[in-house]
Amino acid sequence: MDLSFIIPSGGGTGGTSNGGGGSGGGGGGSAEPFENIDFSETRDADLIVGIPVTFRYTNPQTSVNELVITANISAGLTSAKIEHLKGTSKLVTSPPQGQFTRT
């Protein structure tokens, strides 16, 4: 599982948002090679210092349901993208040790 955060330059102001659109393909701002991405989902929200924001993911094939971020700086509209990979990430030299257990 690869969590990528894209934070725009410059601070922003405004209210929080728990919405945002999803995407199903891959690529688009990822460091992972496109051909290793099975699918991805992106959510957008305004990050304001000290206010917890929940990014909710809806794809039943992923093990990530939500991600809560409390920013230490105001970052304005921010995208949080999760990716389901076809194989081991091309960004690591070996798989993690131990077993992954879904709860």
Short mmCIF file of C-alpha atoms in Angstrom, two decimals:
data_model
loop_
_atom_site.label_atom_id
_atom_site.label_comp_id
_atom_site.label_asym_id
_atom_site.label_seq_id
_atom_site.Cartn_x
_atom_site.Cartn_y
_atom_site.Cartn_z
CA MET A 1 0.00 0.00 0.00
CA ASP A 2 1.43 3.40 -0.98
CA LEU A 3 0.10 6.63 0.53
CA SER A 4 1.00 9.75 -1.39
CA PHE A 5 0.32 13.31 -0.30
CA ILE A 6 0.35 16.19 -2.74
CA ILE A 7 0.53 19.54 -0.95
CA PRO A 8 0.23 22.68 -3.09
CA SER A 9 2.66 25.52 -2.49
CA GLY A 10 1.33 28.48 -0.54
CA GLY A 11 -1.05 28.41 2.38
CA GLY A 12 -4.77 28.45 1.99
CA THR A 13 -7.70 29.45 4.09
CA GLY A 14 -11.28 28.33 4.19
CA GLY A 15 -13.43 25.58 5.64
CA THR A 16 -12.80 21.88 5.76
CA SER A 17 -14.20 19.43 3.26
CA ASN A 18 -14.65 15.69 3.47
CA GLY A 19 -15.60 15.31 -0.17
CA GLY A 20 -13.63 15.03 -3.33
CA GLY A 21 -13.66 12.83 -6.33
CA GLY A 22 -12.22 9.41 -6.76
CA SER A 23 -10.21 8.12 -9.64
CA GLY A 24 -9.69 4.62 -10.90
CA GLY A 25 -6.53 4.10 -12.99
CA GLY A 26 -3.22 5.08 -11.65
CA GLY A 27 -0.42 7.40 -12.55
CA GLY A 28 -0.99 11.11 -12.10
CA GLY A 29 1.59 12.38 -9.64
CA SER A 30 2.75 9.01 -8.36
CA ALA A 31 6.36 7.97 -7.97
CA GLU A 32 5.28 4.38 -8.66
CA PRO A 33 5.53 3.28 -12.33
CA PHE A 34 2.11 3.38 -14.00
CA GLU A 35 2.26 -0.27 -15.08
CA ASN A 36 2.49 -1.44 -11.43
CA ILE A 37 -0.65 0.46 -10.31
CA ASP A 38 -3.81 -1.65 -10.29
CA PHE A 39 -6.07 1.23 -9.22
CA SER A 40 -5.96 4.40 -7.16
CA GLU A 41 -8.40 6.65 -5.36
CA THR A 42 -7.90 10.34 -4.57
CA ARG A 43 -9.75 12.61 -2.16
CA ASP A 44 -9.37 16.36 -1.74
CA ALA A 45 -9.86 18.54 1.34
CA ASP A 46 -8.70 21.86 2.77
CA LEU A 47 -6.02 21.36 5.41
CA ILE A 48 -6.10 23.99 8.13
CA VAL A 49 -3.63 23.98 11.01
CA GLY A 50 -4.87 22.02 14.03
CA ILE A 51 -8.18 20.82 12.52
CA PRO A 52 -8.51 17.06 11.89
CA VAL A 53 -9.69 16.26 8.36
CA THR A 54 -10.93 12.83 7.31
CA PHE A 55 -10.35 11.54 3.78
CA ARG A 56 -12.84 8.69 3.17
CA TYR A 57 -12.17 6.03 0.53
CA THR A 58 -14.97 3.95 -0.97
CA ASN A 59 -13.35 1.27 -3.14
CA PRO A 60 -14.14 -2.09 -1.47
CA GLN A 61 -11.00 -3.67 -2.97
CA THR A 62 -8.64 -1.57 -0.86
CA SER A 63 -7.83 -2.06 2.81
CA VAL A 64 -7.81 1.70 3.46
CA ASN A 65 -11.20 3.12 4.46
CA GLU A 66 -10.17 6.49 5.80
CA LEU A 67 -7.17 8.64 6.56
CA VAL A 68 -7.27 11.36 9.23
CA ILE A 69 -4.74 14.20 9.00
CA THR A 70 -4.24 17.02 11.48
CA ALA A 71 -1.97 19.50 9.72
CA ASN A 72 0.73 21.47 11.53
CA ILE A 73 0.52 24.16 8.82
CA SER A 74 -2.38 25.38 6.71
CA ALA A 75 -1.91 23.87 3.27
CA GLY A 76 -5.18 24.74 1.52
CA LEU A 77 -6.72 22.26 -0.88
CA THR A 78 -4.74 19.03 -0.59
CA SER A 79 -5.09 15.66 -2.31
CA ALA A 80 -4.58 12.35 -0.52
CA LYS A 81 -4.14 9.43 -2.91
CA ILE A 82 -4.03 5.71 -2.14
CA GLU A 83 -2.78 3.18 -4.65
CA HIS A 84 -3.33 -0.57 -4.92
CA LEU A 85 -0.28 -2.08 -6.57
CA LYS A 86 -0.11 -5.13 -8.81
CA GLY A 87 3.14 -6.24 -7.19
CA THR A 88 5.85 -5.10 -4.81
CA SER A 89 6.50 -1.39 -5.14
CA LYS A 90 9.29 -0.51 -7.53
CA LEU A 91 10.40 2.08 -4.94
CA VAL A 92 11.66 -0.54 -2.45
CA THR A 93 14.40 -3.14 -2.72
CA SER A 94 12.62 -5.88 -0.74
CA PRO A 95 9.14 -6.62 0.62
CA PRO A 96 8.44 -5.85 4.30
CA GLN A 97 9.16 -8.54 6.88
CA GLY A 98 6.31 -10.26 8.67
CA GLN A 99 2.72 -10.69 7.64
CA PHE A 100 0.08 -8.13 6.87
CA THR A 101 -3.23 -8.89 8.55
CA ARG A 102 -6.48 -7.17 7.61
CA THR A 103 -8.69 -6.19 10.51
#
